[in-house]
Short mmCIF file of C-alpha atoms in Angstrom, two decimals:
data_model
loop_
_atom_site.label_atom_id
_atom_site.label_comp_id
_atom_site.label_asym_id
_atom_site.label_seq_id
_atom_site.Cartn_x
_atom_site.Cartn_y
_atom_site.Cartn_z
CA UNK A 117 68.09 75.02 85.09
CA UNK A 118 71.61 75.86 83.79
CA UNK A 119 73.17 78.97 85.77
CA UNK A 120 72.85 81.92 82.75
CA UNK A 121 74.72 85.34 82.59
CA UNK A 122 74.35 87.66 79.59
CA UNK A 123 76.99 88.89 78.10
CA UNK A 124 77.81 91.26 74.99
CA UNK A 125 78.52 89.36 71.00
CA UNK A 126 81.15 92.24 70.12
CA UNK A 127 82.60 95.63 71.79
CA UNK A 128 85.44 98.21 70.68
CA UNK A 129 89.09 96.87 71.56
CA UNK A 130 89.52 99.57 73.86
CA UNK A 131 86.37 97.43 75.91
CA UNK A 132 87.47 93.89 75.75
CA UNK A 133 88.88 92.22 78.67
CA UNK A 134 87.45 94.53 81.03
CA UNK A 135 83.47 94.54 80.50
CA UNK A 136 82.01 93.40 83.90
CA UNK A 137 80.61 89.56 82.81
CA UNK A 138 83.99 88.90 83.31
CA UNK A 139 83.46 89.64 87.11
CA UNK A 140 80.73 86.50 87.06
CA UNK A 141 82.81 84.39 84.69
CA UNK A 142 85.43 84.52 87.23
CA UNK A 143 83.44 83.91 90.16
CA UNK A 144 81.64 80.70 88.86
CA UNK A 145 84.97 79.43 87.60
CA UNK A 146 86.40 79.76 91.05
CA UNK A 147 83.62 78.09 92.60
CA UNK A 148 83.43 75.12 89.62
CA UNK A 149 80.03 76.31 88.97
CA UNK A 150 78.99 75.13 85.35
CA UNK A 151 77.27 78.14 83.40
CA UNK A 152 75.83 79.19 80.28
CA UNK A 153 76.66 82.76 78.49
CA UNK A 154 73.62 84.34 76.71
CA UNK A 155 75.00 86.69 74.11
CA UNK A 156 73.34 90.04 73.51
CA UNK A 157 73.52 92.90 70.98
CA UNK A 158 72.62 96.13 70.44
CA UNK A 159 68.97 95.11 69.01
CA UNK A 160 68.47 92.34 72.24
CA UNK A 161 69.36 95.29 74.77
CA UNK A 162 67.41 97.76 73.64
CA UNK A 163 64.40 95.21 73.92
CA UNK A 164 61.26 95.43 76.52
CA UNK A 165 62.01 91.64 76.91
CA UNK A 166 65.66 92.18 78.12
CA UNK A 167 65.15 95.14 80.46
CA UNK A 168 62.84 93.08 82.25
CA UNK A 169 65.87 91.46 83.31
CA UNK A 170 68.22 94.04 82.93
CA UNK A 171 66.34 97.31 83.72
CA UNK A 172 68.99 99.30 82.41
CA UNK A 173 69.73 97.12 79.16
CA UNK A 174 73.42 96.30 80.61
CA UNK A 175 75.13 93.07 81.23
CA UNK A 176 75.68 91.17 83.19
CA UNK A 177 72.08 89.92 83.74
CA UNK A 178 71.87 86.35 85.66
CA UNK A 179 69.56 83.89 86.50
CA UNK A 180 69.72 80.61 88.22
CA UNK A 181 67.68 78.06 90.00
CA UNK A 182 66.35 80.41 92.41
CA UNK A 183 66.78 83.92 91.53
CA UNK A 184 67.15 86.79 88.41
CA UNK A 185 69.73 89.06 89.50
CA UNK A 186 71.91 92.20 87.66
CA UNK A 187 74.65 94.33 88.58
CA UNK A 188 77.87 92.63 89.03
CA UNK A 189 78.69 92.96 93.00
CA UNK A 190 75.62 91.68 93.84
CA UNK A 191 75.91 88.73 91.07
CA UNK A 192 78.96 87.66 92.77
CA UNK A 193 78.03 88.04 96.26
CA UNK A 194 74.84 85.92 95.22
CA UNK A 195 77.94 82.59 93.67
CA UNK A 196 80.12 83.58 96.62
CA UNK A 197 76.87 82.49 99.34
CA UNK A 198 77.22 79.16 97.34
CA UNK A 199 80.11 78.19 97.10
CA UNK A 200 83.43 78.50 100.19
CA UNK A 201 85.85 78.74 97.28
CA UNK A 202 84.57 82.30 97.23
CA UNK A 203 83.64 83.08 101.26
CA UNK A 204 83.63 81.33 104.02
CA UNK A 205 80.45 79.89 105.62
CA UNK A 206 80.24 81.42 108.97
CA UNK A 207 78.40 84.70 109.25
CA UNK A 208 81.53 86.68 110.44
CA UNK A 209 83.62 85.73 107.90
CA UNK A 210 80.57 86.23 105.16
CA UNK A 211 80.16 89.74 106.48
CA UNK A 212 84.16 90.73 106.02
CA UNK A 213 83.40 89.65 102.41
CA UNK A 214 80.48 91.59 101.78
CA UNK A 215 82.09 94.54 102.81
CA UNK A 216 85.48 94.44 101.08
CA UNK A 217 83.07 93.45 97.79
CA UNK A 218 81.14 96.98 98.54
CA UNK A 219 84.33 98.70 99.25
CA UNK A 220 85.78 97.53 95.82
CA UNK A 221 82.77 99.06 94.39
CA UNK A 222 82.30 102.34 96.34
CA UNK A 223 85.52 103.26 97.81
CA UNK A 224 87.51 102.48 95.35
CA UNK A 225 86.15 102.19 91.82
CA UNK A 226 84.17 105.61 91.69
CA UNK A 227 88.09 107.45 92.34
CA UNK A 228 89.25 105.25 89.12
CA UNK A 229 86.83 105.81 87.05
CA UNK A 230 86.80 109.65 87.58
CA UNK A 231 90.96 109.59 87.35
CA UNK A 232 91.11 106.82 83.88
CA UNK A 233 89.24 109.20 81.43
CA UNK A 234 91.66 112.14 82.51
CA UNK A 235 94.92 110.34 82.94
CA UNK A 236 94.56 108.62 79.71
CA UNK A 237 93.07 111.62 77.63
CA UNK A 238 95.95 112.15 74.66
CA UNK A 239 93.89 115.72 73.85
CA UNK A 240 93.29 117.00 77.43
CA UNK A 241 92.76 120.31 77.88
CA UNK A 242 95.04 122.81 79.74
CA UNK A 243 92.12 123.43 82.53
CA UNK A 244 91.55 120.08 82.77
CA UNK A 245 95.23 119.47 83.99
CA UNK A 246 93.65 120.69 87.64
CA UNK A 247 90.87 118.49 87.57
CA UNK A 248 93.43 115.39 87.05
CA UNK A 249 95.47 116.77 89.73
CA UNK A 250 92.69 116.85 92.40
CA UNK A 251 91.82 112.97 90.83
CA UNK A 252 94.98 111.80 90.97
CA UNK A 253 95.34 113.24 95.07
CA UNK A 254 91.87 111.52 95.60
CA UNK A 255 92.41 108.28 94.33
CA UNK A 256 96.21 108.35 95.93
CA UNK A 257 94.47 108.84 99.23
CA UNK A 258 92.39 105.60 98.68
CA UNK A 259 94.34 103.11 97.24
CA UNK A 260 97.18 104.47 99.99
CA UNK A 261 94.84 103.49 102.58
CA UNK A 262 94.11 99.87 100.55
CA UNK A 263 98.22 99.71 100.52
CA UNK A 264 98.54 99.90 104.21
CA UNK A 265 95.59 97.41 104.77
CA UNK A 266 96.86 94.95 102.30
CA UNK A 267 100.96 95.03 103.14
CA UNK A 268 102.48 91.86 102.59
CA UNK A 269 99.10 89.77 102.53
CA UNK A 270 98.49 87.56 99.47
CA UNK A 271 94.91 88.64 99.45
CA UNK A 272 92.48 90.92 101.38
CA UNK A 273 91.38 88.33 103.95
CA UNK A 274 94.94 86.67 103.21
CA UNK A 275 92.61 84.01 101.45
CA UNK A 276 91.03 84.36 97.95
CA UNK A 277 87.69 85.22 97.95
CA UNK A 278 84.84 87.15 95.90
CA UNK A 279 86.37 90.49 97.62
CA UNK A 280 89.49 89.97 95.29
CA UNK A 281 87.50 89.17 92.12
CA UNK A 282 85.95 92.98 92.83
CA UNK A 283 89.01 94.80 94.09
CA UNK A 284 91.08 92.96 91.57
CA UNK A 285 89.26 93.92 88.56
CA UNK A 286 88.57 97.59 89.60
CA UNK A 287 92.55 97.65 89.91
CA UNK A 288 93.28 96.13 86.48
CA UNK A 289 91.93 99.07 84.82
CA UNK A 290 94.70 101.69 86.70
CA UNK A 291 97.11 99.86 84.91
CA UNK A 292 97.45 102.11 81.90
CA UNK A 293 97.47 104.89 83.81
CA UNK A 294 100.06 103.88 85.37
CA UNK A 295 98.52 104.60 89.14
CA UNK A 296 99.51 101.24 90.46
CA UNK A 297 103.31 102.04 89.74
CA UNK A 298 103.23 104.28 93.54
CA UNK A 299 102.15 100.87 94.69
CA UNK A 300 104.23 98.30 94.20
CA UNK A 301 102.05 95.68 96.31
CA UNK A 302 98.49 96.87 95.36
CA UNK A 303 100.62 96.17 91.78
CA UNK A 304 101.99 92.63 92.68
CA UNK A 305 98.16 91.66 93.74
CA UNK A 306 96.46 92.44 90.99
CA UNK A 307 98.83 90.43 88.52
CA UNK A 308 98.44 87.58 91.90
CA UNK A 309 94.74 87.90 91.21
CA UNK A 310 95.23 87.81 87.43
CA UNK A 311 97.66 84.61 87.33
CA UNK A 312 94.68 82.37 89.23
CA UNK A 313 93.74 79.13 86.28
CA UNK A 314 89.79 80.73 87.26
CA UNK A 315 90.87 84.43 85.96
CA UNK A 316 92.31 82.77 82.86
CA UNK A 317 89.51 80.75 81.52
CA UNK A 318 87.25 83.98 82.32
CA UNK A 319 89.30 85.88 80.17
CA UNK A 320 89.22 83.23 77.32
CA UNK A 321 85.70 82.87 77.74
CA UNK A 322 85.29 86.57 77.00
CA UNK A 323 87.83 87.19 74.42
CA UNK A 324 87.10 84.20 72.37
CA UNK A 325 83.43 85.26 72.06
CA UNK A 326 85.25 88.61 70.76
CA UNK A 327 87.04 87.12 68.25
CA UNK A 328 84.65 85.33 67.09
CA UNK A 329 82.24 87.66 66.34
CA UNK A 330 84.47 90.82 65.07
CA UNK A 331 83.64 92.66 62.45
CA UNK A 332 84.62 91.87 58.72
#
């Protein structure tokens, strides 16, 4: 059967570009995967049918050959075991990819997500300016240590590989914020990640679909 990920007909602006089927686009355009995008809305995810895929009625949702899978991480992990554009095939160098796909996803991300909302709040509170403080000091402290491990590597592993299609979309969504600006090189690797042909046609994939279907 044809490799399938769900994905959503239409979101808010402020949600395009960044809604996590881009995570698999990416990944099976990197590994020259062919795919097909099932598109959902509001009335398909709310279904019984659907959350027997998606227990939680979100996308992605995939399904291949072999298996039915959700949540992105694991999606890509899943296309990275296929495919060496993605990790390599030896079980050391497998492992190193797992983890930096996890660390994307729990070191990292849950710091961003708590810091975005605050940062980029235009009617914030006055007590809220300490709870962006101690967010701001928290996610410093991880994406400092990410700095040091990165330096002047291209990538995480110095090659490209499903690690970077995690880390580099968690970082994509500081950018607003302006947290990457302390960090010049976590900076210059997520526009690295972002300029790969395989990022591109994600993107189009997603935003065309979009445009396509906005509202009158």
């Amino acid at each position: 059967m044809t490799t399938q990920l769900t994905a959503f007909r239409w979101v808010p602006e402020f949600a395009q570009g960044y809604v996590r089927d881009l995570r698999i686009r990416w990944a099976l355009e990197e590994a020259g995967l062919p795919y097909e995008v099932v598109l959902i809305d509001p009335q398909i995810q709310a279904s019984a049918r659907y959350h027997e895929w998606q227990p939680f009625g979100q996308v992605p949702a995939y399904r291949d050959e072999a298996v039915e899978m959700f949540e992105s991480g694991a999606i890509v992990l899943h296309i990275a075991a296929k495919s060496e554009a993605l990790a390599p095939r030896d079980e050391a160098g497998r492992a190193r990819v797992t983890t930096w796909v996890v660390a994307a996803l729990n070191t990292i991300e849950p710091f961003a997500q708590t810091y975005i909302p605050l940062a980029e709040s235009e009617t914030r509170e006055s007590w809220e300016d300490q709870q962006l403080a101690a967010a701001e000091t928290l996610l410093n402290k991880r994406l400092s240590s990410l700095s040091d491990w990165l330096g002047d590597k291209d990538y995480l592993l110095g090659r490209f590989t499903a690690g970077d299609i995690i880390m580099g979309t968690v970082l994509r969504e500081l950018v607003t914020s302006g947290a990457l600006t302390r960090f010049p090189n976590l900076d210059a690797y997520r526009r690295r990640c972002e300029a790969r042909p395989a990022f591109a046609r994600a993107m189009e994939g997603q935003m065309s679909t979009f445009r396509e279907n906005a509202p009158a």
